[in-house]
Amino acid sequence: MNLIALFLVSMAAVAYETALTRYFAVAKWSEYGYWVISIVMVGFALSGVVLALWRDAFASRARGLMAALPALLVVSAAAGYWFTTTNPFNPLQLQNPATWQPQVWNIAGYYLALLPFFFLAGLFISLSFVRYSDRIGLVYAFDLTGAGVGAAAILGAMYLVHAFQLVPLLLVPLAVSAVFSGDIYRTKAVAAALVALVLSGGVLLWNDQAAFNDFKSIYAPLHTPDAKIVATVTSPRGDYDLLDDFTERVDTDISNNAGMLGVEGPPRSFGLYRDGNRIAALPMPGALDTKYGDAALDALPYKLIPNAKVLLAGASGGFRIAEIRRLGAAEIQVQEPEAALFHALRHGLGPSPAANLPPQVRIDAAGPVANAGTGRWNIVDISADFLDAAEVNATAFTQEAIAGYLRSLAPGGMVSIPVSIRDFPVYALRMLATVRAALLSAGVSDPAAHVVAYRSAWSVRILISRDAWSAARLTDIRQFADERSFDMVWYPGMDVAASKANIYNDLPAVSFEKGQVESDGPDDAIANEAEAVLSGKPSQSSAEFNLSPITLDQPFYYNVLRLDRLGTILKRLEILPQAEVSALVNLAVLAQAVVIAVLVLLVPLAAPGRVRATESGLLRAVVYFPMLALGFLFIEIYLIEKASFWLSDRTSGFALVLTGMLIFSGLGSLLSPRFYAAPRRGIILATGVVIAWCLLAVAFEPRIVLGTLDWSYAVRVALLMLIIAPVSLALGMPFPLGLSRAGTGGFLPWAWGLNGAFSVVATPLANIIAREAGLNWVLLLSAILYAVAAVTFPTLRTRSAW
């Protein structure tokens, strides 16, 4: 028995899936990478169904099929990627009522292009289970460890190769698998795979269709006269381009009165883009001109507290450091968790120089919720572009993070939080609700007395004072806003009705339900509801949007849509911010996944004689294998979210969790044959470990993670692996133990397909549960799923279906 071919195919399949996800992140938007996961599992499920229905025909031709499949996999992988890159899908048109229908057909085109590869890969894997049904544990171990190595290998390749060029690399292990899968047909299999590799690889290397679409933020400046990319960095975190064009400026919010204040606008800069999305401005060679800082929205804390000691989240490419130094900060501690920005500050990037940091400025790569100390800082300042610089940065805006910032303040200190209202003003209201929750958790009985909010036309700044605001400071704040034509949104004692007589930046109230303006004359939609939100009272927006506080258990900043109002959401689809679309994509994928799962479940009813499940109760299997699929993926998604926060990096969290879980699960599968003689004992042991681990994680994870955030990265990675190992070993046992009861008929590939079908359901379902109820509920539900699996473990029965 040679399972190296299975190892290589599993490795390439996971790597291909990851490479396609990266393609969508760069060329389209990352939210649409969910489709790739759906297509993968649909292909696997379909292969299991086909093999279940025609098991004997495939089994009798298994040697020839497995010899031919490597070449077919090479061709289908190359063709699938070619047609994916030429697909004219446009997400913005999908949100437009007049243009959405052609985009649905383009989505179908992705399925047609990519499904053949994943069907063939699933066929190869399920044929391996059928051929070696007496060695299920070993087969599953090679499958899982191959997938784990593939996940690690493709992430390593991202340091060397641009996302658009990853797929050609993956054709090599597919072709090499022919050496180990040919048996008596080895020579022909190798020759066919080699021809396929040369032709398909050549076609892909010649392919120049992969590119940024015209709705990416890099597209317009990249196509201005004399624009050029002056530096590039490839990494698993993203593909970075440093752009030099005449439109690039420091992205900061300046007063409309800047000219009257004798202040010029922001200077020219380079633009740093990750996957086509702008994340920061980087300075050009020469001295930084930061005179504009006096007229900026975020200058107020430094006017109130001269010579401040500052904790700064996000350096804005170095500009924010220079700005607050000019504003008089005496000491600055910078937290910059985004790796490319941290490297640019330390070492420069291309022609952009490194930051010239004096001794009173320190910078580290600590995450946004790292221990900030107690009673040390006068100002905790979050830069305006910090949120979108890295996905993990959203945790800086959680209730727990803000409560930590408050504890770190010296007497008279304040926290300064930015909120962009370019897309939805409601984000400001949700942040006010989060601030209120943080103040209450810090023991403040009257949160509204500690909050001030003011705005321009595009942004809101929320200031949180450690102590209740004094009358003198409130006078200074109002004067600062009036001199710069900023509008007060909230301060203690504010008369909202009277303030409407002097609004500088009109922000009319708009009903999301009705889709129409509801204001007569100048208005401030945020100020209208600020007092109610800070007091914990219902408001108009709370009826239309999700205003629940952002927490570490639900760390989703862009999560204001209420899915119980789906009809209204679909009516207003064209105005939704891009970041909010992911919830709808999840719902669409989930709906499709449920249909696929039901069809797979119905196979035994359609052809009971072909499945031949007389030795094991069908009803038990119908419950058991879906429970395993859902439970495994729920734990994986929980761990990815928590590891990303713990390591302050989404890519590291994803890579380590995926690789660790797959490899340790593969080792667990190797242990499963020891329990073939007493499978009930094995399943109780495995599910017992999983359930206990889930309950312990819910109870102790916050303390472990928050208590070690300032430990070294290497120690945190080691701890993560120690936490992953026991549950993953246990997770590797139930599936092969279940398959060992499947006999030799079509039941085995059907069970494999059933597991794949419900894996399609698991990812969007877990994301929706986390969004609506929290990550802890994802984990608790996983424990319940494994408890149900233990009860429904297939038993050897000959008469009863149960």
GROMACS .gro file of C-alpha atoms in nm, residues 397-796:
model
  400
  397PHE     CA    1  -1.226   4.906   1.953
  398THR     CA    2  -1.372   4.642   2.184
  399GLN     CA    3  -1.523   4.701   2.526
  400GLU     CA    4  -1.235   4.516   2.694
  401ALA     CA    5  -0.967   4.714   2.512
  402ILE     CA    6  -1.125   5.049   2.596
  403ALA     CA    7  -1.162   4.947   2.962
  404GLY     CA    8  -0.790   4.861   2.960
  405TYR     CA    9  -0.706   5.200   2.810
  406LEU     CA   10  -0.904   5.370   3.087
  407ARG     CA   11  -0.707   5.181   3.352
  408SER     CA   12  -0.383   5.296   3.192
  409LEU     CA   13  -0.469   5.667   3.220
  410ALA     CA   14  -0.313   5.903   3.469
  411PRO     CA   15  -0.544   6.147   3.653
  412GLY     CA   16  -0.692   6.391   3.403
  413GLY     CA   17  -0.608   6.160   3.110
  414MET     CA   18  -0.827   6.073   2.812
  415VAL     CA   19  -0.876   5.816   2.536
  416SER     CA   20  -0.926   5.936   2.178
  417ILE     CA   21  -1.115   5.703   1.942
  418PRO     CA   22  -1.177   5.764   1.568
  419VAL     CA   23  -1.490   5.660   1.380
  420SER     CA   24  -1.531   5.701   1.006
  421ILE     CA   25  -1.884   5.801   0.900
  422ARG     CA   26  -1.817   5.807   0.525
  423ASP     CA   27  -2.031   5.496   0.475
  424PHE     CA   28  -2.267   5.471   0.774
  425PRO     CA   29  -2.307   5.730   1.055
  426VAL     CA   30  -2.446   5.444   1.265
  427TYR     CA   31  -2.089   5.322   1.330
  428ALA     CA   32  -2.047   5.623   1.559
  429LEU     CA   33  -2.355   5.527   1.760
  430ARG     CA   34  -2.234   5.169   1.799
  431MET     CA   35  -1.897   5.294   1.919
  432LEU     CA   36  -2.072   5.517   2.173
  433ALA     CA   37  -2.259   5.209   2.297
  434THR     CA   38  -1.928   5.025   2.328
  435VAL     CA   39  -1.773   5.318   2.516
  436ARG     CA   40  -2.068   5.319   2.755
  437ALA     CA   41  -2.021   4.944   2.822
  438ALA     CA   42  -1.648   4.996   2.882
  439LEU     CA   43  -1.708   5.279   3.129
  440LEU     CA   44  -1.967   5.074   3.318
  441SER     CA   45  -1.726   4.779   3.339
  442ALA     CA   46  -1.464   5.021   3.477
  443GLY     CA   47  -1.701   5.119   3.759
  444VAL     CA   48  -1.826   5.453   3.617
  445SER     CA   49  -2.190   5.501   3.714
  446ASP     CA   50  -2.266   5.789   3.474
  447PRO     CA   51  -2.086   5.718   3.141
  448ALA     CA   52  -2.234   6.021   2.963
  449ALA     CA   53  -2.048   6.255   3.202
  450HIS     CA   54  -1.714   6.114   3.083
  451VAL     CA   55  -1.773   6.132   2.706
  452VAL     CA   56  -1.730   6.406   2.448
  453ALA     CA   57  -1.783   6.353   2.073
  454TYR     CA   58  -1.728   6.594   1.786
  455ARG     CA   59  -1.706   6.555   1.410
  456SER     CA   60  -1.628   6.679   1.064
  457ALA     CA   61  -1.828   6.582   0.757
  458TRP     CA   62  -1.638   6.253   0.734
  459SER     CA   63  -1.526   6.143   1.080
  460VAL     CA   64  -1.618   6.145   1.447
  461ARG     CA   65  -1.373   6.165   1.739
  462ILE     CA   66  -1.488   6.027   2.073
  463LEU     CA   67  -1.295   6.146   2.379
  464ILE     CA   68  -1.331   5.949   2.703
  465SER     CA   69  -1.210   6.120   3.016
  466ARG     CA   70  -1.081   5.924   3.314
  467ASP     CA   71  -1.257   6.181   3.533
  468ALA     CA   72  -1.584   6.359   3.467
  469TRP     CA   73  -1.538   6.649   3.224
  470SER     CA   74  -1.487   6.986   3.395
  471ALA     CA   75  -1.665   7.302   3.281
  472ALA     CA   76  -1.331   7.461   3.185
  473ARG     CA   77  -1.232   7.173   2.961
  474LEU     CA   78  -1.575   7.167   2.796
  475THR     CA   79  -1.534   7.537   2.715
  476ASP     CA   80  -1.195   7.469   2.555
  477ILE     CA   81  -1.338   7.178   2.355
  478ARG     CA   82  -1.624   7.385   2.215
  479GLN     CA   83  -1.388   7.667   2.126
  480PHE     CA   84  -1.156   7.423   1.943
  481ALA     CA   85  -1.451   7.290   1.744
  482ASP     CA   86  -1.590   7.635   1.658
  483GLU     CA   87  -1.255   7.767   1.538
  484ARG     CA   88  -1.224   7.472   1.298
  485SER     CA   89  -1.590   7.437   1.195
  486PHE     CA   90  -1.627   7.099   1.360
  487ASP     CA   91  -1.964   7.003   1.505
  488MET     CA   92  -2.024   6.893   1.863
  489VAL     CA   93  -2.203   6.558   1.872
  490TRP     CA   94  -2.217   6.519   2.249
  491TYR     CA   95  -2.086   6.678   2.567
  492PRO     CA   96  -2.239   6.667   2.917
  493GLY     CA   97  -2.525   6.915   2.938
  494MET     CA   98  -2.554   6.960   2.561
  495ASP     CA   99  -2.880   7.106   2.428
  496VAL     CA  100  -2.915   6.913   2.101
  497ALA     CA  101  -3.206   7.120   1.969
  498ALA     CA  102  -3.024   7.449   2.026
  499SER     CA  103  -2.703   7.319   1.866
  500LYS     CA  104  -2.881   7.267   1.532
  501ALA     CA  105  -2.885   7.644   1.481
  502ASN     CA  106  -2.511   7.640   1.415
  503ILE     CA  107  -2.427   7.316   1.227
  504TYR     CA  108  -2.120   7.343   1.007
  505ASN     CA  109  -2.145   6.999   0.842
  506ASP     CA  110  -2.504   6.894   0.773
  507LEU     CA  111  -2.570   6.526   0.850
  508PRO     CA  112  -2.941   6.466   0.790
  509ALA     CA  113  -3.118   6.171   0.948
  510VAL     CA  114  -3.196   5.902   0.688
  511SER     CA  115  -3.435   5.615   0.753
  512PHE     CA  116  -3.276   5.285   0.651
  513GLU     CA  117  -3.621   5.127   0.652
  514LYS     CA  118  -3.782   5.388   0.425
  515GLY     CA  119  -3.474   5.489   0.232
  516GLN     CA  120  -3.547   5.860   0.263
  517VAL     CA  121  -3.426   6.172   0.445
  518GLU     CA  122  -3.629   6.254   0.754
  519SER     CA  123  -3.480   6.592   0.844
  520ASP     CA  124  -3.610   6.943   0.777
  521GLY     CA  125  -3.321   7.186   0.758
  522PRO     CA  126  -2.972   7.139   0.906
  523ASP     CA  127  -2.944   6.831   1.123
  524ASP     CA  128  -2.699   6.600   1.297
  525ALA     CA  129  -2.822   6.240   1.287
  526ILE     CA  130  -2.560   6.124   1.538
  527ALA     CA  131  -2.622   6.403   1.791
  528ASN     CA  132  -2.995   6.326   1.777
  529GLU     CA  133  -2.934   5.982   1.930
  530ALA     CA  134  -2.607   6.019   2.123
  531GLU     CA  135  -2.766   6.092   2.461
  532ALA     CA  136  -3.007   5.799   2.432
  533VAL     CA  137  -2.724   5.559   2.340
  534LEU     CA  138  -2.498   5.679   2.623
  535SER     CA  139  -2.790   5.643   2.864
  536GLY     CA  140  -2.869   5.290   2.747
  537LYS     CA  141  -3.211   5.388   2.614
  538PRO     CA  142  -3.371   5.270   2.286
  539SER     CA  143  -3.317   5.494   1.984
  540GLN     CA  144  -3.437   5.499   1.625
  541SER     CA  145  -3.116   5.338   1.501
  542SER     CA  146  -3.129   5.061   1.762
  543ALA     CA  147  -3.452   4.945   1.598
  544GLU     CA  148  -3.291   4.933   1.254
  545PHE     CA  149  -2.929   4.838   1.330
  546ASN     CA  150  -2.721   4.629   1.568
  547LEU     CA  151  -2.584   4.870   1.828
  548SER     CA  152  -2.463   4.604   2.072
  549PRO     CA  153  -2.113   4.673   2.214
  550ILE     CA  154  -1.813   4.531   2.031
  551THR     CA  155  -1.645   4.271   2.254
  552LEU     CA  156  -1.359   4.023   2.231
  553ASP     CA  157  -1.622   3.749   2.205
  554GLN     CA  158  -1.782   3.935   1.913
  555PRO     CA  159  -1.490   4.140   1.777
  556PHE     CA  160  -1.663   4.237   1.453
  557TYR     CA  161  -1.651   4.612   1.397
  558TYR     CA  162  -1.837   4.600   1.066
  559ASN     CA  163  -2.144   4.426   1.202
  560VAL     CA  164  -2.431   4.673   1.221
  561LEU     CA  165  -2.677   4.492   0.994
  562ARG     CA  166  -2.959   4.307   1.168
  563LEU     CA  167  -3.018   3.981   0.983
  564ASP     CA  168  -3.373   3.964   1.119
  565ARG     CA  169  -3.441   4.257   0.885
  566LEU     CA  170  -3.311   4.078   0.577
  567GLY     CA  171  -3.586   4.208   0.351
  568THR     CA  172  -3.492   4.569   0.424
  569ILE     CA  173  -3.122   4.491   0.384
  570LEU     CA  174  -3.179   4.345   0.038
  571LYS     CA  175  -3.382   4.654  -0.062
  572ARG     CA  176  -3.090   4.877   0.040
  573LEU     CA  177  -2.820   4.649  -0.100
  574GLU     CA  178  -2.672   4.916  -0.326
  575ILE     CA  179  -2.582   5.147  -0.033
  576LEU     CA  180  -2.427   4.887   0.198
  577PRO     CA  181  -2.060   4.934   0.286
  578GLN     CA  182  -1.840   4.667   0.129
  579ALA     CA  183  -1.729   4.543   0.470
  580GLU     CA  184  -2.090   4.461   0.566
  581VAL     CA  185  -2.145   4.239   0.261
  582SER     CA  186  -1.963   3.942   0.416
  583ALA     CA  187  -2.267   3.858   0.631
  584LEU     CA  188  -2.484   3.834   0.320
  585VAL     CA  189  -2.225   3.622   0.139
  586ASN     CA  190  -2.224   3.388   0.439
  587LEU     CA  191  -2.602   3.360   0.423
  588ALA     CA  192  -2.595   3.287   0.049
  589VAL     CA  193  -2.327   3.019   0.090
  590LEU     CA  194  -2.515   2.868   0.385
  591ALA     CA  195  -2.840   2.846   0.186
  592GLN     CA  196  -2.662   2.670  -0.100
  593ALA     CA  197  -2.476   2.443   0.145
  594VAL     CA  198  -2.797   2.331   0.313
  595VAL     CA  199  -2.942   2.230  -0.025
  596ILE     CA  200  -2.627   2.029  -0.107
  597ALA     CA  201  -2.628   1.862   0.236
  598VAL     CA  202  -2.993   1.759   0.204
  599LEU     CA  203  -2.929   1.609  -0.140
  600VAL     CA  204  -2.639   1.406  -0.004
  601LEU     CA  205  -2.854   1.289   0.288
  602LEU     CA  206  -3.119   1.164   0.046
  603VAL     CA  207  -2.881   0.935  -0.144
  604PRO     CA  208  -2.960   0.624   0.069
  605LEU     CA  209  -3.331   0.681   0.010
  606ALA     CA  210  -3.280   0.714  -0.365
  607ALA     CA  211  -3.062   0.405  -0.393
  608PRO     CA  212  -3.063   0.201  -0.070
  609GLY     CA  213  -2.938  -0.109  -0.246
  610ARG     CA  214  -2.627   0.063  -0.378
  611VAL     CA  215  -2.530   0.211  -0.042
  612ARG     CA  216  -2.576  -0.129   0.128
  613ALA     CA  217  -2.568  -0.004   0.486
  614THR     CA  218  -2.711  -0.320   0.642
  615GLU     CA  219  -2.434  -0.345   0.902
  616SER     CA  220  -2.476  -0.003   1.047
  617GLY     CA  221  -2.784   0.198   1.128
  618LEU     CA  222  -2.847   0.456   0.858
  619LEU     CA  223  -3.021   0.693   1.095
  620ARG     CA  224  -2.723   0.692   1.328
  621ALA     CA  225  -2.486   0.765   1.041
  622VAL     CA  226  -2.713   1.043   0.913
  623VAL     CA  227  -2.660   1.217   1.248
  624TYR     CA  228  -2.307   1.102   1.337
  625PHE     CA  229  -2.103   1.216   1.036
  626PRO     CA  230  -2.268   1.561   1.004
  627MET     CA  231  -2.204   1.617   1.376
  628LEU     CA  232  -1.833   1.548   1.322
  629ALA     CA  233  -1.812   1.784   1.025
  630LEU     CA  234  -1.989   2.068   1.203
  631GLY     CA  235  -1.806   2.018   1.532
  632PHE     CA  236  -1.457   2.001   1.380
  633LEU     CA  237  -1.502   2.318   1.174
  634PHE     CA  238  -1.664   2.506   1.464
  635ILE     CA  239  -1.356   2.441   1.680
  636GLU     CA  240  -1.124   2.535   1.393
  637ILE     CA  241  -1.298   2.869   1.333
  638TYR     CA  242  -1.304   2.949   1.705
  639LEU     CA  243  -0.930   2.879   1.730
  640ILE     CA  244  -0.845   3.084   1.421
  641GLU     CA  245  -1.026   3.389   1.563
  642LYS     CA  246  -0.869   3.355   1.907
  643ALA     CA  247  -0.519   3.278   1.776
  644SER     CA  248  -0.533   3.578   1.541
  645PHE     CA  249  -0.604   3.806   1.836
  646TRP     CA  250  -0.347   3.635   2.061
  647LEU     CA  251  -0.069   3.663   1.803
  648SER     CA  252  -0.187   4.004   1.672
  649ASP     CA  253  -0.182   3.865   1.319
  650ARG     CA  254  -0.460   3.698   1.120
  651THR     CA  255  -0.222   3.515   0.886
  652SER     CA  256  -0.012   3.361   1.162
  653GLY     CA  257  -0.323   3.260   1.353
  654PHE     CA  258  -0.478   3.098   1.046
  655ALA     CA  259  -0.159   2.918   0.940
  656LEU     CA  260  -0.068   2.781   1.281
  657VAL     CA  261  -0.420   2.666   1.368
  658LEU     CA  262  -0.488   2.504   1.032
  659THR     CA  263  -0.149   2.331   1.011
  660GLY     CA  264  -0.147   2.229   1.377
  661MET     CA  265  -0.501   2.094   1.378
  662LEU     CA  266  -0.457   1.893   1.059
  663ILE     CA  267  -0.124   1.740   1.157
  664PHE     CA  268  -0.224   1.657   1.515
  665SER     CA  269  -0.558   1.522   1.389
  666GLY     CA  270  -0.365   1.302   1.149
  667LEU     CA  271  -0.166   1.167   1.441
  668GLY     CA  272  -0.492   1.108   1.626
  669SER     CA  273  -0.617   0.911   1.329
  670LEU     CA  274  -0.311   0.686   1.357
  671LEU     CA  275  -0.421   0.605   1.712
  672SER     CA  276  -0.773   0.504   1.611
  673PRO     CA  277  -0.692   0.142   1.502
  674ARG     CA  278  -0.602   0.069   1.862
  675PHE     CA  279  -0.973   0.100   1.942
  676TYR     CA  280  -1.115  -0.105   1.653
  677ALA     CA  281  -1.171  -0.396   1.892
  678ALA     CA  282  -1.358  -0.168   2.135
  679PRO     CA  283  -1.474   0.132   1.926
  680ARG     CA  284  -1.730   0.249   2.179
  681ARG     CA  285  -1.449   0.300   2.430
  682GLY     CA  286  -1.250   0.495   2.172
  683ILE     CA  287  -1.537   0.724   2.077
  684ILE     CA  288  -1.623   0.798   2.441
  685LEU     CA  289  -1.259   0.883   2.511
  686ALA     CA  290  -1.225   1.108   2.204
  687THR     CA  291  -1.553   1.295   2.243
  688GLY     CA  292  -1.497   1.324   2.618
  689VAL     CA  293  -1.163   1.498   2.559
  690VAL     CA  294  -1.321   1.732   2.301
  691ILE     CA  295  -1.613   1.825   2.527
  692ALA     CA  296  -1.388   1.882   2.829
  693TRP     CA  297  -1.149   2.093   2.619
  694CYS     CA  298  -1.435   2.311   2.490
  695LEU     CA  299  -1.568   2.378   2.838
  696LEU     CA  300  -1.222   2.456   2.974
  697ALA     CA  301  -1.153   2.689   2.682
  698VAL     CA  302  -1.471   2.889   2.743
  699ALA     CA  303  -1.384   2.917   3.113
  700PHE     CA  304  -1.014   2.999   3.098
  701GLU     CA  305  -0.928   3.128   2.748
  702PRO     CA  306  -0.982   3.499   2.828
  703ARG     CA  307  -0.753   3.485   3.130
  704ILE     CA  308  -0.482   3.289   2.949
  705VAL     CA  309  -0.483   3.509   2.639
  706LEU     CA  310  -0.516   3.850   2.809
  707GLY     CA  311  -0.259   3.751   3.070
  708THR     CA  312   0.005   3.659   2.813
  709LEU     CA  313  -0.040   3.927   2.545
  710ASP     CA  314   0.287   4.094   2.643
  711TRP     CA  315   0.483   3.766   2.638
  712SER     CA  316   0.722   3.700   2.349
  713TYR     CA  317   0.577   3.587   2.016
  714ALA     CA  318   0.766   3.255   2.028
  715VAL     CA  319   0.629   3.170   2.372
  716ARG     CA  320   0.274   3.252   2.263
  717VAL     CA  321   0.312   3.028   1.956
  718ALA     CA  322   0.440   2.745   2.174
  719LEU     CA  323   0.145   2.788   2.412
  720LEU     CA  324  -0.095   2.788   2.117
  721MET     CA  325   0.045   2.457   1.994
  722LEU     CA  326   0.017   2.308   2.343
  723ILE     CA  327  -0.348   2.412   2.355
  724ILE     CA  328  -0.425   2.285   2.004
  725ALA     CA  329  -0.251   1.947   2.039
  726PRO     CA  330  -0.480   1.756   2.282
  727VAL     CA  331  -0.810   1.853   2.122
  728SER     CA  332  -0.674   1.791   1.770
  729LEU     CA  333  -0.548   1.444   1.862
  730ALA     CA  334  -0.896   1.365   1.989
  731LEU     CA  335  -1.062   1.519   1.682
  732GLY     CA  336  -0.866   1.283   1.457
  733MET     CA  337  -1.023   0.968   1.604
  734PRO     CA  338  -1.405   0.981   1.560
  735PHE     CA  339  -1.411   0.996   1.178
  736PRO     CA  340  -1.195   0.685   1.112
  737LEU     CA  341  -1.369   0.501   1.396
  738GLY     CA  342  -1.702   0.575   1.227
  739LEU     CA  343  -1.575   0.474   0.884
  740SER     CA  344  -1.443   0.150   1.028
  741ARG     CA  345  -1.809   0.054   1.086
  742ALA     CA  346  -1.904   0.132   0.728
  743GLY     CA  347  -1.825  -0.205   0.573
  744THR     CA  348  -1.712  -0.239   0.213
  745GLY     CA  349  -2.018  -0.117   0.023
  746GLY     CA  350  -2.120   0.228  -0.092
  747PHE     CA  351  -2.178   0.335   0.266
  748LEU     CA  352  -1.813   0.433   0.314
  749PRO     CA  353  -1.787   0.687   0.028
  750TRP     CA  354  -2.137   0.813   0.113
  751ALA     CA  355  -2.022   0.881   0.471
  752TRP     CA  356  -1.719   1.065   0.328
  753GLY     CA  357  -1.949   1.272   0.108
  754LEU     CA  358  -2.181   1.339   0.402
  755ASN     CA  359  -1.888   1.472   0.604
  756GLY     CA  360  -1.788   1.696   0.312
  757ALA     CA  361  -2.142   1.825   0.258
  758PHE     CA  362  -2.181   1.935   0.618
  759SER     CA  363  -1.834   2.088   0.615
  760VAL     CA  364  -1.981   2.324   0.353
  761VAL     CA  365  -2.254   2.412   0.603
  762ALA     CA  366  -2.014   2.451   0.896
  763THR     CA  367  -1.805   2.750   0.784
  764PRO     CA  368  -2.083   3.002   0.704
  765LEU     CA  369  -2.295   2.874   0.992
  766ALA     CA  370  -2.013   2.919   1.245
  767ASN     CA  371  -1.943   3.268   1.112
  768ILE     CA  372  -2.308   3.367   1.148
  769ILE     CA  373  -2.331   3.221   1.501
  770ALA     CA  374  -2.014   3.408   1.603
  771ARG     CA  375  -2.152   3.728   1.455
  772GLU     CA  376  -2.493   3.699   1.618
  773ALA     CA  377  -2.416   3.525   1.950
  774GLY     CA  378  -2.038   3.520   2.000
  775LEU     CA  379  -1.742   3.287   1.961
  776ASN     CA  380  -1.807   3.116   2.294
  777TRP     CA  381  -2.138   2.991   2.160
  778VAL     CA  382  -1.959   2.844   1.860
  779LEU     CA  383  -1.742   2.643   2.097
  780LEU     CA  384  -2.028   2.539   2.327
  781LEU     CA  385  -2.228   2.420   2.028
  782SER     CA  386  -1.927   2.217   1.916
  783ALA     CA  387  -1.925   2.042   2.254
  784ILE     CA  388  -2.296   1.964   2.213
  785LEU     CA  389  -2.236   1.833   1.860
  786TYR     CA  390  -1.968   1.593   1.981
  787ALA     CA  391  -2.193   1.478   2.264
  788VAL     CA  392  -2.460   1.394   2.005
  789ALA     CA  393  -2.194   1.216   1.795
  790ALA     CA  394  -2.100   0.999   2.093
  791VAL     CA  395  -2.463   0.893   2.138
  792THR     CA  396  -2.520   0.822   1.766
  793PHE     CA  397  -2.193   0.635   1.697
  794PRO     CA  398  -2.277   0.371   1.430
  795THR     CA  399  -2.314   0.020   1.573
  796LEU     CA  400  -2.307  -0.318   1.401
   0.00000   0.00000   0.00000
